[in-house]
Each structure stands twice: as C-alpha cells, then as structure tokens.
mmCIF file with all atom_site columns, C-alpha atoms in Angstrom:
data_model
loop_
_atom_site.group_PDB
_atom_site.id
_atom_site.type_symbol
_atom_site.label_atom_id
_atom_site.label_alt_id
_atom_site.label_comp_id
_atom_site.label_asym_id
_atom_site.label_entity_id
_atom_site.label_seq_id
_atom_site.pdbx_PDB_ins_code
_atom_site.Cartn_x
_atom_site.Cartn_y
_atom_site.Cartn_z
_atom_site.occupancy
_atom_site.B_iso_or_equiv
_atom_site.pdbx_formal_charge
_atom_site.auth_seq_id
_atom_site.auth_comp_id
_atom_site.auth_asym_id
_atom_site.auth_atom_id
_atom_site.pdbx_PDB_model_num
ATOM 1   C CA . GLU D 1 1   ? 39.278 230.205 2.636  1.00 0.00 ? 234 GLU D CA 1
ATOM 2   C CA . ALA D 1 2   ? 42.438 228.434 3.764  1.00 0.00 ? 235 ALA D CA 1
ATOM 3   C CA . LEU D 1 3   ? 40.836 227.215 6.989  1.00 0.00 ? 236 LEU D CA 1
ATOM 4   C CA . THR D 1 4   ? 37.903 226.107 5.122  1.00 0.00 ? 237 THR D CA 1
ATOM 5   C CA . SER D 1 5   ? 39.931 223.939 2.776  1.00 0.00 ? 238 SER D CA 1
ATOM 6   C CA . ILE D 1 6   ? 42.163 222.500 5.592  1.00 0.00 ? 239 ILE D CA 1
ATOM 7   C CA . TYR D 1 7   ? 39.242 221.652 7.953  1.00 0.00 ? 240 TYR D CA 1
ATOM 8   C CA . GLU D 1 8   ? 36.332 221.098 5.457  1.00 0.00 ? 241 GLU D CA 1
ATOM 9   C CA . ASP D 1 9   ? 33.329 219.657 7.360  1.00 0.00 ? 242 ASP D CA 1
ATOM 10  C CA . LEU D 1 10  ? 34.822 220.604 10.696 1.00 0.00 ? 243 LEU D CA 1
ATOM 11  C CA . PHE D 1 11  ? 34.713 224.389 9.753  1.00 0.00 ? 244 PHE D CA 1
ATOM 12  C CA . GLU D 1 12  ? 31.557 226.312 10.109 1.00 0.00 ? 245 GLU D CA 1
ATOM 13  C CA . LEU D 1 13  ? 31.349 229.821 8.894  1.00 0.00 ? 246 LEU D CA 1
ATOM 14  C CA . GLU D 1 14  ? 28.871 231.991 10.952 1.00 0.00 ? 247 GLU D CA 1
ATOM 15  C CA . ASN D 1 15  ? 29.333 235.214 9.167  1.00 0.00 ? 248 ASN D CA 1
ATOM 16  C CA . GLU D 1 16  ? 32.256 236.984 7.497  1.00 0.00 ? 249 GLU D CA 1
ATOM 17  C CA . ASN D 1 17  ? 34.008 237.738 10.782 1.00 0.00 ? 250 ASN D CA 1
ATOM 18  C CA . SER D 1 18  ? 33.231 234.766 12.910 1.00 0.00 ? 251 SER D CA 1
ATOM 19  C CA . PHE D 1 19  ? 33.468 230.902 12.535 1.00 0.00 ? 252 PHE D CA 1
ATOM 20  C CA . VAL D 1 20  ? 33.770 227.699 14.630 1.00 0.00 ? 253 VAL D CA 1
ATOM 21  C CA . VAL D 1 21  ? 36.309 224.893 14.088 1.00 0.00 ? 254 VAL D CA 1
ATOM 22  C CA . ARG D 1 22  ? 35.515 221.614 15.649 1.00 0.00 ? 255 ARG D CA 1
ATOM 23  C CA . ILE D 1 23  ? 38.565 219.631 16.668 1.00 0.00 ? 256 ILE D CA 1
ATOM 24  C CA . GLU D 1 24  ? 37.898 215.942 17.036 1.00 0.00 ? 257 GLU D CA 1
ATOM 25  C CA . GLU D 1 25  ? 40.547 213.616 18.569 1.00 0.00 ? 258 GLU D CA 1
ATOM 26  C CA . GLY D 1 26  ? 39.336 210.047 19.398 1.00 0.00 ? 259 GLY D CA 1
ATOM 27  C CA . THR D 1 27  ? 36.264 210.120 21.491 1.00 0.00 ? 260 THR D CA 1
ATOM 28  C CA . VAL D 1 28  ? 36.535 213.860 22.401 1.00 0.00 ? 261 VAL D CA 1
ATOM 29  C CA . SER D 1 29  ? 35.466 216.904 20.483 1.00 0.00 ? 262 SER D CA 1
ATOM 30  C CA . ALA D 1 30  ? 36.159 220.556 21.314 1.00 0.00 ? 263 ALA D CA 1
ATOM 31  C CA . ARG D 1 31  ? 34.769 223.705 19.622 1.00 0.00 ? 264 ARG D CA 1
ATOM 32  C CA . LEU D 1 32  ? 36.815 226.769 18.901 1.00 0.00 ? 265 LEU D CA 1
ATOM 33  C CA . SER D 1 33  ? 34.666 229.706 18.276 1.00 0.00 ? 266 SER D CA 1
ATOM 34  C CA . VAL D 1 34  ? 36.568 232.640 16.717 1.00 0.00 ? 267 VAL D CA 1
ATOM 35  C CA . GLN D 1 35  ? 35.442 236.134 16.128 1.00 0.00 ? 268 GLN D CA 1
ATOM 36  C CA . LEU D 1 36  ? 37.794 238.289 14.047 1.00 0.00 ? 269 LEU D CA 1
ATOM 37  C CA . ASN D 1 37  ? 38.088 242.004 14.823 1.00 0.00 ? 270 ASN D CA 1
ATOM 38  C CA . ASN D 1 38  ? 39.703 245.056 13.009 1.00 0.00 ? 271 ASN D CA 1
ATOM 39  C CA . LEU D 1 39  ? 42.836 244.743 15.072 1.00 0.00 ? 272 LEU D CA 1
ATOM 40  C CA . TYR D 1 40  ? 43.523 241.070 13.955 1.00 0.00 ? 273 TYR D CA 1
ATOM 41  C CA . PRO D 1 41  ? 46.168 240.035 13.290 1.00 0.00 ? 274 PRO D CA 1
ATOM 42  C CA . SER D 1 42  ? 48.392 243.037 12.939 1.00 0.00 ? 275 SER D CA 1
ATOM 43  C CA . GLU D 1 43  ? 47.581 244.615 16.378 1.00 0.00 ? 276 GLU D CA 1
ATOM 44  C CA . GLY D 1 44  ? 45.580 242.161 18.554 1.00 0.00 ? 277 GLY D CA 1
ATOM 45  C CA . PRO D 1 45  ? 44.283 238.712 18.800 1.00 0.00 ? 278 PRO D CA 1
ATOM 46  C CA . PRO D 1 46  ? 41.008 237.485 17.584 1.00 0.00 ? 279 PRO D CA 1
ATOM 47  C CA . ILE D 1 47  ? 38.187 236.944 20.262 1.00 0.00 ? 280 ILE D CA 1
ATOM 48  C CA . TYR D 1 48  ? 37.671 233.213 21.003 1.00 0.00 ? 281 TYR D CA 1
ATOM 49  C CA . THR D 1 49  ? 35.777 230.776 23.006 1.00 0.00 ? 282 THR D CA 1
ATOM 50  C CA . LEU D 1 50  ? 36.701 227.192 23.627 1.00 0.00 ? 283 LEU D CA 1
ATOM 51  C CA . SER D 1 51  ? 34.100 224.721 24.443 1.00 0.00 ? 284 SER D CA 1
ATOM 52  C CA . ALA D 1 52  ? 35.559 221.475 25.811 1.00 0.00 ? 285 ALA D CA 1
ATOM 53  C CA . PRO D 1 53  ? 33.144 220.383 28.686 1.00 0.00 ? 286 PRO D CA 1
ATOM 54  C CA . PHE D 1 54  ? 35.252 217.217 29.247 1.00 0.00 ? 287 PHE D CA 1
ATOM 55  C CA . LEU D 1 55  ? 38.253 219.032 30.445 1.00 0.00 ? 288 LEU D CA 1
ATOM 56  C CA . SER D 1 56  ? 38.912 219.755 34.042 1.00 0.00 ? 289 SER D CA 1
ATOM 57  C CA . THR D 1 57  ? 39.354 223.228 35.294 1.00 0.00 ? 290 THR D CA 1
ATOM 58  C CA . LEU D 1 58  ? 43.094 222.783 35.541 1.00 0.00 ? 291 LEU D CA 1
ATOM 59  C CA . GLN D 1 59  ? 43.282 221.384 32.001 1.00 0.00 ? 292 GLN D CA 1
ATOM 60  C CA . LYS D 1 60  ? 41.102 224.424 30.736 1.00 0.00 ? 293 LYS D CA 1
ATOM 61  C CA . GLN D 1 61  ? 43.687 226.801 32.327 1.00 0.00 ? 294 GLN D CA 1
ATOM 62  C CA . GLU D 1 62  ? 46.566 225.008 30.998 1.00 0.00 ? 295 GLU D CA 1
ATOM 63  C CA . LEU D 1 63  ? 45.082 224.994 27.473 1.00 0.00 ? 296 LEU D CA 1
ATOM 64  C CA . THR D 1 64  ? 44.153 228.705 27.733 1.00 0.00 ? 297 THR D CA 1
ATOM 65  C CA . ASN D 1 65  ? 47.689 229.659 28.786 1.00 0.00 ? 298 ASN D CA 1
ATOM 66  C CA . ILE D 1 66  ? 49.173 227.735 25.914 1.00 0.00 ? 299 ILE D CA 1
ATOM 67  C CA . LEU D 1 67  ? 46.858 229.510 23.403 1.00 0.00 ? 300 LEU D CA 1
ATOM 68  C CA . ASP D 1 68  ? 47.744 232.975 25.044 1.00 0.00 ? 301 ASP D CA 1
ATOM 69  C CA . ASN D 1 69  ? 51.367 232.142 24.820 1.00 0.00 ? 302 ASN D CA 1
ATOM 70  C CA . ILE D 1 70  ? 51.133 231.104 21.018 1.00 0.00 ? 303 ILE D CA 1
ATOM 71  C CA . TYR D 1 71  ? 49.495 234.560 20.459 1.00 0.00 ? 304 TYR D CA 1
ATOM 72  C CA . LEU D 1 72  ? 52.230 236.368 22.412 1.00 0.00 ? 305 LEU D CA 1
ATOM 73  C CA . ASP D 1 73  ? 54.923 234.436 20.602 1.00 0.00 ? 306 ASP D CA 1
ATOM 74  C CA . ASN D 1 74  ? 53.341 235.080 17.239 1.00 0.00 ? 307 ASN D CA 1
ATOM 75  C CA . LEU D 1 75  ? 52.443 238.872 17.483 1.00 0.00 ? 308 LEU D CA 1
ATOM 76  C CA . GLY D 1 76  ? 51.253 240.370 14.280 1.00 0.00 ? 309 GLY D CA 1
ATOM 77  C CA . GLU D 1 77  ? 50.726 236.925 12.494 1.00 0.00 ? 310 GLU D CA 1
ATOM 78  C CA . PRO D 1 78  ? 47.619 234.747 11.884 1.00 0.00 ? 311 PRO D CA 1
ATOM 79  C CA . ILE D 1 79  ? 47.235 232.339 14.706 1.00 0.00 ? 312 ILE D CA 1
ATOM 80  C CA . VAL D 1 80  ? 43.944 230.514 14.447 1.00 0.00 ? 313 VAL D CA 1
ATOM 81  C CA . PHE D 1 81  ? 45.568 227.536 12.586 1.00 0.00 ? 314 PHE D CA 1
ATOM 82  C CA . LEU D 1 82  ? 48.256 227.452 15.259 1.00 0.00 ? 315 LEU D CA 1
ATOM 83  C CA . TRP D 1 83  ? 45.534 227.502 17.950 1.00 0.00 ? 316 TRP D CA 1
ATOM 84  C CA . THR D 1 84  ? 43.606 224.813 16.296 1.00 0.00 ? 317 THR D CA 1
ATOM 85  C CA . GLU D 1 85  ? 46.557 222.372 15.868 1.00 0.00 ? 318 GLU D CA 1
ATOM 86  C CA . GLU D 1 86  ? 47.651 223.084 19.435 1.00 0.00 ? 319 GLU D CA 1
ATOM 87  C CA . ILE D 1 87  ? 44.221 222.122 20.846 1.00 0.00 ? 320 ILE D CA 1
ATOM 88  C CA . ARG D 1 88  ? 44.432 219.008 18.669 1.00 0.00 ? 321 ARG D CA 1
ATOM 89  C CA . THR D 1 89  ? 47.819 218.142 20.101 1.00 0.00 ? 322 THR D CA 1
ATOM 90  C CA . PHE D 1 90  ? 46.521 218.932 23.613 1.00 0.00 ? 323 PHE D CA 1
ATOM 91  C CA . LEU D 1 91  ? 43.551 216.424 23.033 1.00 0.00 ? 324 LEU D CA 1
ATOM 92  C CA . GLN D 1 92  ? 45.946 213.838 21.732 1.00 0.00 ? 325 GLN D CA 1
ATOM 93  C CA . ASN D 1 93  ? 48.076 213.969 24.897 1.00 0.00 ? 326 ASN D CA 1
ATOM 94  C CA . LEU D 1 94  ? 45.093 213.768 27.386 1.00 0.00 ? 327 LEU D CA 1
ATOM 95  C CA . ASP D 1 95  ? 44.787 210.884 29.692 1.00 0.00 ? 328 ASP D CA 1
ATOM 96  C CA . LEU D 1 96  ? 41.096 210.234 29.206 1.00 0.00 ? 329 LEU D CA 1
ATOM 97  C CA . ASP D 1 97  ? 40.767 208.424 32.626 1.00 0.00 ? 330 ASP D CA 1
ATOM 98  C CA . GLU D 1 98  ? 41.600 211.808 34.312 1.00 0.00 ? 331 GLU D CA 1
ATOM 99  C CA . ASN D 1 99  ? 39.104 213.755 32.120 1.00 0.00 ? 332 ASN D CA 1
ATOM 100 C CA . THR D 1 100 ? 35.853 213.282 33.990 1.00 0.00 ? 333 THR D CA 1
ATOM 101 C CA . SER D 1 101 ? 35.772 216.433 36.138 1.00 0.00 ? 334 SER D CA 1
ATOM 102 C CA . THR D 1 102 ? 33.807 219.199 34.760 1.00 0.00 ? 335 THR D CA 1
ATOM 103 C CA . SER D 1 103 ? 33.197 221.094 37.939 1.00 0.00 ? 336 SER D CA 1
ATOM 104 C CA . GLY D 1 104 ? 34.002 224.826 38.352 1.00 0.00 ? 337 GLY D CA 1
ATOM 105 C CA . CYS D 1 105 ? 35.634 226.772 41.014 1.00 0.00 ? 338 CYS D CA 1
ATOM 106 C CA . ASP D 1 106 ? 33.802 225.881 44.329 1.00 0.00 ? 339 ASP D CA 1
ATOM 107 C CA . THR D 1 107 ? 36.055 227.821 46.600 1.00 0.00 ? 340 THR D CA 1
ATOM 108 C CA . LYS D 1 108 ? 35.937 231.490 47.549 1.00 0.00 ? 341 LYS D CA 1
ATOM 109 C CA . CYS D 1 109 ? 39.101 233.562 46.887 1.00 0.00 ? 342 CYS D CA 1
ATOM 110 C CA . ASP D 1 110 ? 40.579 235.255 49.871 1.00 0.00 ? 343 ASP D CA 1
ATOM 111 C CA . ASP D 1 111 ? 40.586 239.003 50.264 1.00 0.00 ? 344 ASP D CA 1
ATOM 112 C CA . VAL D 1 112 ? 43.829 240.341 48.966 1.00 0.00 ? 345 VAL D CA 1
ATOM 113 C CA . ASP D 1 113 ? 45.281 243.721 49.503 1.00 0.00 ? 346 ASP D CA 1
ATOM 114 C CA . VAL D 1 114 ? 47.681 245.469 47.149 1.00 0.00 ? 347 VAL D CA 1
ATOM 115 C CA . LEU D 1 115 ? 50.516 243.128 46.210 1.00 0.00 ? 348 LEU D CA 1
ATOM 116 C CA . ALA D 1 116 ? 53.939 244.869 46.380 1.00 0.00 ? 349 ALA D CA 1
ATOM 117 C CA . LEU D 1 117 ? 55.767 242.948 43.560 1.00 0.00 ? 350 LEU D CA 1
ATOM 118 C CA . GLN D 1 118 ? 58.454 245.409 42.529 1.00 0.00 ? 351 GLN D CA 1
ATOM 119 C CA . ASP D 1 119 ? 61.242 242.944 43.852 1.00 0.00 ? 352 ASP D CA 1
ATOM 120 C CA . LEU D 1 120 ? 59.892 240.169 41.659 1.00 0.00 ? 353 LEU D CA 1
ATOM 121 C CA . HIS D 1 121 ? 62.039 239.141 38.857 1.00 0.00 ? 354 HIS D CA 1
ATOM 122 C CA . ILE D 1 122 ? 60.943 236.740 36.097 1.00 0.00 ? 355 ILE D CA 1
ATOM 123 C CA . LYS D 1 123 ? 63.145 235.267 33.511 1.00 0.00 ? 356 LYS D CA 1
ATOM 124 C CA . ASN D 1 124 ? 62.020 235.865 30.107 1.00 0.00 ? 357 ASN D CA 1
ATOM 125 C CA . GLU D 1 125 ? 62.904 232.510 28.177 1.00 0.00 ? 358 GLU D CA 1
ATOM 126 C CA . SER D 1 126 ? 63.159 234.001 24.824 1.00 0.00 ? 359 SER D CA 1
ATOM 127 C CA . SER D 1 127 ? 65.375 236.916 25.558 1.00 0.00 ? 360 SER D CA 1
ATOM 128 C CA . LYS D 1 128 ? 67.179 235.611 28.657 1.00 0.00 ? 361 LYS D CA 1
ATOM 129 C CA . GLN D 1 129 ? 66.594 239.048 30.258 1.00 0.00 ? 362 GLN D CA 1
ATOM 130 C CA . THR D 1 130 ? 65.301 239.540 33.853 1.00 0.00 ? 363 THR D CA 1
ATOM 131 C CA . VAL D 1 131 ? 61.953 241.584 33.829 1.00 0.00 ? 364 VAL D CA 1
ATOM 132 C CA . ASP D 1 132 ? 60.625 243.319 36.822 1.00 0.00 ? 365 ASP D CA 1
ATOM 133 C CA . CYS D 1 133 ? 57.043 242.626 37.446 1.00 0.00 ? 366 CYS D CA 1
ATOM 134 C CA . PRO D 1 134 ? 55.076 245.880 37.926 1.00 0.00 ? 367 PRO D CA 1
ATOM 135 C CA . GLU D 1 135 ? 52.972 246.384 40.948 1.00 0.00 ? 368 GLU D CA 1
ATOM 136 C CA . ILE D 1 136 ? 49.707 244.621 40.834 1.00 0.00 ? 369 ILE D CA 1
ATOM 137 C CA . TYR D 1 137 ? 46.456 246.246 42.449 1.00 0.00 ? 370 TYR D CA 1
ATOM 138 C CA . THR D 1 138 ? 43.729 243.905 43.517 1.00 0.00 ? 371 THR D CA 1
ATOM 139 C CA . THR D 1 139 ? 40.094 244.622 44.193 1.00 0.00 ? 372 THR D CA 1
ATOM 140 C CA . ASP D 1 140 ? 37.924 243.301 46.983 1.00 0.00 ? 373 ASP D CA 1
ATOM 141 C CA . VAL D 1 141 ? 36.104 239.977 46.072 1.00 0.00 ? 374 VAL D CA 1
ATOM 142 C CA . PHE D 1 142 ? 32.489 240.135 45.366 1.00 0.00 ? 375 PHE D CA 1
ATOM 143 C CA . GLU D 1 143 ? 29.815 237.538 44.425 1.00 0.00 ? 376 GLU D CA 1
ATOM 144 C CA . ASP D 1 144 ? 26.954 237.613 41.981 1.00 0.00 ? 377 ASP D CA 1
ATOM 145 C CA . ARG D 1 145 ? 24.720 234.698 41.458 1.00 0.00 ? 378 ARG D CA 1
ATOM 146 C CA . LYS D 1 146 ? 27.097 232.206 43.001 1.00 0.00 ? 379 LYS D CA 1
ATOM 147 C CA . SER D 1 147 ? 30.017 233.486 41.047 1.00 0.00 ? 380 SER D CA 1
ATOM 148 C CA . VAL D 1 148 ? 33.146 234.995 42.559 1.00 0.00 ? 381 VAL D CA 1
ATOM 149 C CA . PHE D 1 149 ? 34.847 238.033 40.952 1.00 0.00 ? 382 PHE D CA 1
ATOM 150 C CA . GLN D 1 150 ? 37.954 239.851 41.730 1.00 0.00 ? 383 GLN D CA 1
ATOM 151 C CA . GLY D 1 151 ? 39.931 242.357 39.657 1.00 0.00 ? 384 GLY D CA 1
ATOM 152 C CA . HIS D 1 152 ? 43.633 242.831 39.285 1.00 0.00 ? 385 HIS D CA 1
ATOM 153 C CA . CYS D 1 153 ? 45.424 245.514 37.446 1.00 0.00 ? 386 CYS D CA 1
ATOM 154 C CA . ALA D 1 154 ? 48.912 246.621 36.676 1.00 0.00 ? 387 ALA D CA 1
ATOM 155 C CA . THR D 1 155 ? 50.562 249.307 34.585 1.00 0.00 ? 388 THR D CA 1
ATOM 156 C CA . VAL D 1 156 ? 52.715 247.658 31.795 1.00 0.00 ? 389 VAL D CA 1
ATOM 157 C CA . THR D 1 157 ? 55.038 248.932 29.177 1.00 0.00 ? 390 THR D CA 1
ATOM 158 C CA . SER D 1 158 ? 56.057 245.670 27.373 1.00 0.00 ? 391 SER D CA 1
ATOM 159 C CA . LEU D 1 159 ? 54.947 242.284 26.557 1.00 0.00 ? 392 LEU D CA 1
ATOM 160 C CA . ASP D 1 160 ? 57.531 240.919 28.928 1.00 0.00 ? 393 ASP D CA 1
ATOM 161 C CA . GLU D 1 161 ? 55.765 242.695 31.792 1.00 0.00 ? 394 GLU D CA 1
ATOM 162 C CA . ILE D 1 162 ? 52.532 241.324 30.727 1.00 0.00 ? 395 ILE D CA 1
ATOM 163 C CA . LYS D 1 163 ? 53.844 237.834 30.940 1.00 0.00 ? 396 LYS D CA 1
ATOM 164 C CA . ALA D 1 164 ? 55.446 238.736 34.273 1.00 0.00 ? 397 ALA D CA 1
ATOM 165 C CA . VAL D 1 165 ? 52.061 239.894 35.851 1.00 0.00 ? 398 VAL D CA 1
ATOM 166 C CA . LEU D 1 166 ? 50.401 236.836 34.384 1.00 0.00 ? 399 LEU D CA 1
ATOM 167 C CA . ASN D 1 167 ? 53.032 234.551 35.770 1.00 0.00 ? 400 ASN D CA 1
ATOM 168 C CA . LYS D 1 168 ? 52.714 236.090 39.259 1.00 0.00 ? 401 LYS D CA 1
ATOM 169 C CA . LEU D 1 169 ? 48.896 236.050 39.291 1.00 0.00 ? 402 LEU D CA 1
ATOM 170 C CA . TYR D 1 170 ? 48.853 232.489 38.275 1.00 0.00 ? 403 TYR D CA 1
ATOM 171 C CA . GLU D 1 171 ? 51.092 231.468 41.306 1.00 0.00 ? 404 GLU D CA 1
ATOM 172 C CA . ASN D 1 172 ? 47.932 231.972 43.337 1.00 0.00 ? 405 ASN D CA 1
ATOM 173 C CA . LYS D 1 173 ? 46.188 228.584 43.377 1.00 0.00 ? 406 LYS D CA 1
ATOM 174 C CA . LYS D 1 174 ? 42.805 230.212 43.427 1.00 0.00 ? 407 LYS D CA 1
ATOM 175 C CA . ILE D 1 175 ? 43.416 232.233 40.357 1.00 0.00 ? 408 ILE D CA 1
ATOM 176 C CA . ALA D 1 176 ? 45.066 229.409 38.472 1.00 0.00 ? 409 ALA D CA 1
ATOM 177 C CA . HIS D 1 177 ? 42.075 226.945 39.259 1.00 0.00 ? 410 HIS D CA 1
ATOM 178 C CA . ALA D 1 178 ? 39.419 229.440 38.549 1.00 0.00 ? 411 ALA D CA 1
ATOM 179 C CA . THR D 1 179 ? 36.964 228.421 35.768 1.00 0.00 ? 412 THR D CA 1
ATOM 180 C CA . HIS D 1 180 ? 37.245 231.644 33.785 1.00 0.00 ? 413 HIS D CA 1
ATOM 181 C CA . ASN D 1 181 ? 40.293 233.974 34.004 1.00 0.00 ? 414 ASN D CA 1
ATOM 182 C CA . MET D 1 182 ? 39.860 236.861 31.652 1.00 0.00 ? 415 MET D CA 1
ATOM 183 C CA . TYR D 1 183 ? 42.417 239.493 30.948 1.00 0.00 ? 416 TYR D CA 1
ATOM 184 C CA . ALA D 1 184 ? 43.085 242.387 28.736 1.00 0.00 ? 417 ALA D CA 1
ATOM 185 C CA . TYR D 1 185 ? 45.935 244.614 28.306 1.00 0.00 ? 418 TYR D CA 1
ATOM 186 C CA . ARG D 1 186 ? 47.048 247.888 26.933 1.00 0.00 ? 419 ARG D CA 1
ATOM 187 C CA . ILE D 1 187 ? 50.746 248.788 26.635 1.00 0.00 ? 420 ILE D CA 1
ATOM 188 C CA . HIS D 1 188 ? 51.382 252.243 27.964 1.00 0.00 ? 421 HIS D CA 1
#
C-alpha cells in the first residue's frame, strides 16, 4: 500500500506478490518488475527484472551492481523503495548522448580454468577488515542459440566473502560487460 500511495499511476499491481513500478525521468522510462517471495525481506531479496532498453550494457551492469549493493547493505529490510529511488537517481545522472547503445555481448568468453584466488585480499569498506576471497571454480564455456554461458562457483561463509567473489569476477572485462550476469548465494 505504501508504494501504491507513493507512486500512484506509476505503480501496477499484477497480483498480491508481484508488481511493476515505472520510473520516468525526462525522456526515458524504466520498468522495475518485482516478485516478492517468502524470504523477503527478512532472509532474502525479492526477484526483480529491470527493463531499460536505452541503457548500454555497461550502464545496466553498473545499475545492477548498485541495486545488489543496496540489498547487501540493507539486509533484512524492505528495499524496493530504495531500489526505485536509486534507479531514478541513476537515470537523472545519465548523459543521454551516450545512451544510444542497446547491443548485447558480441564477444565470446575465453576458456578459464580453476582460478586460484586464496591470496586475494579485498578491503571491506564498511568494516575496514581484510577479507580473503574464496577459491572460485569455473566451468567451460558453452553456447546455445547464439548466447554464451559460463558458470562460476565458490564456497562462501559470509556476506563479505560474497562481495569479494563478485568483485573478483567483475575484474574480468568479459564478465563485467556481459548482458546478463546472474548469481545466487547460500552461506555455508
């Protein structure tokens, strides 16, 4: 109800667990589709899809990273409003002349063997502690209907290790520039 009253005509309720918020800023409009699950907000994020075809691949990745960090920084709290306002801020700060690329990832990823990352240390900005990045295992690349896929996994025991793994993976330009990077985690 709070989102309905805040966003009025920009809010579309699909059913009791899913809705869409349109974020309009100047001449551009994005759609944040949200599906709430049983874990949200106390134990997990909602499932979301962001539709913003005017954004470049790099801009989409940057915005996705921002949304993911908002969730990680606000664990256990409702975040849809924060996400919506962050998307609005992101759109306000866009240089529209640079916004014309809608192309996906045209390049193939290189075959990567197991990455030995035990020596990697990443500074956690909030706690100022050094976190060891767990070992990341990588599958072979495979293609299906002109799309390229590659899996990566690591055993993590904390949110800081999740951030360390993601930061390390995004150091690879091909991963950072991919059209759709999807990840899930389970803390062991």
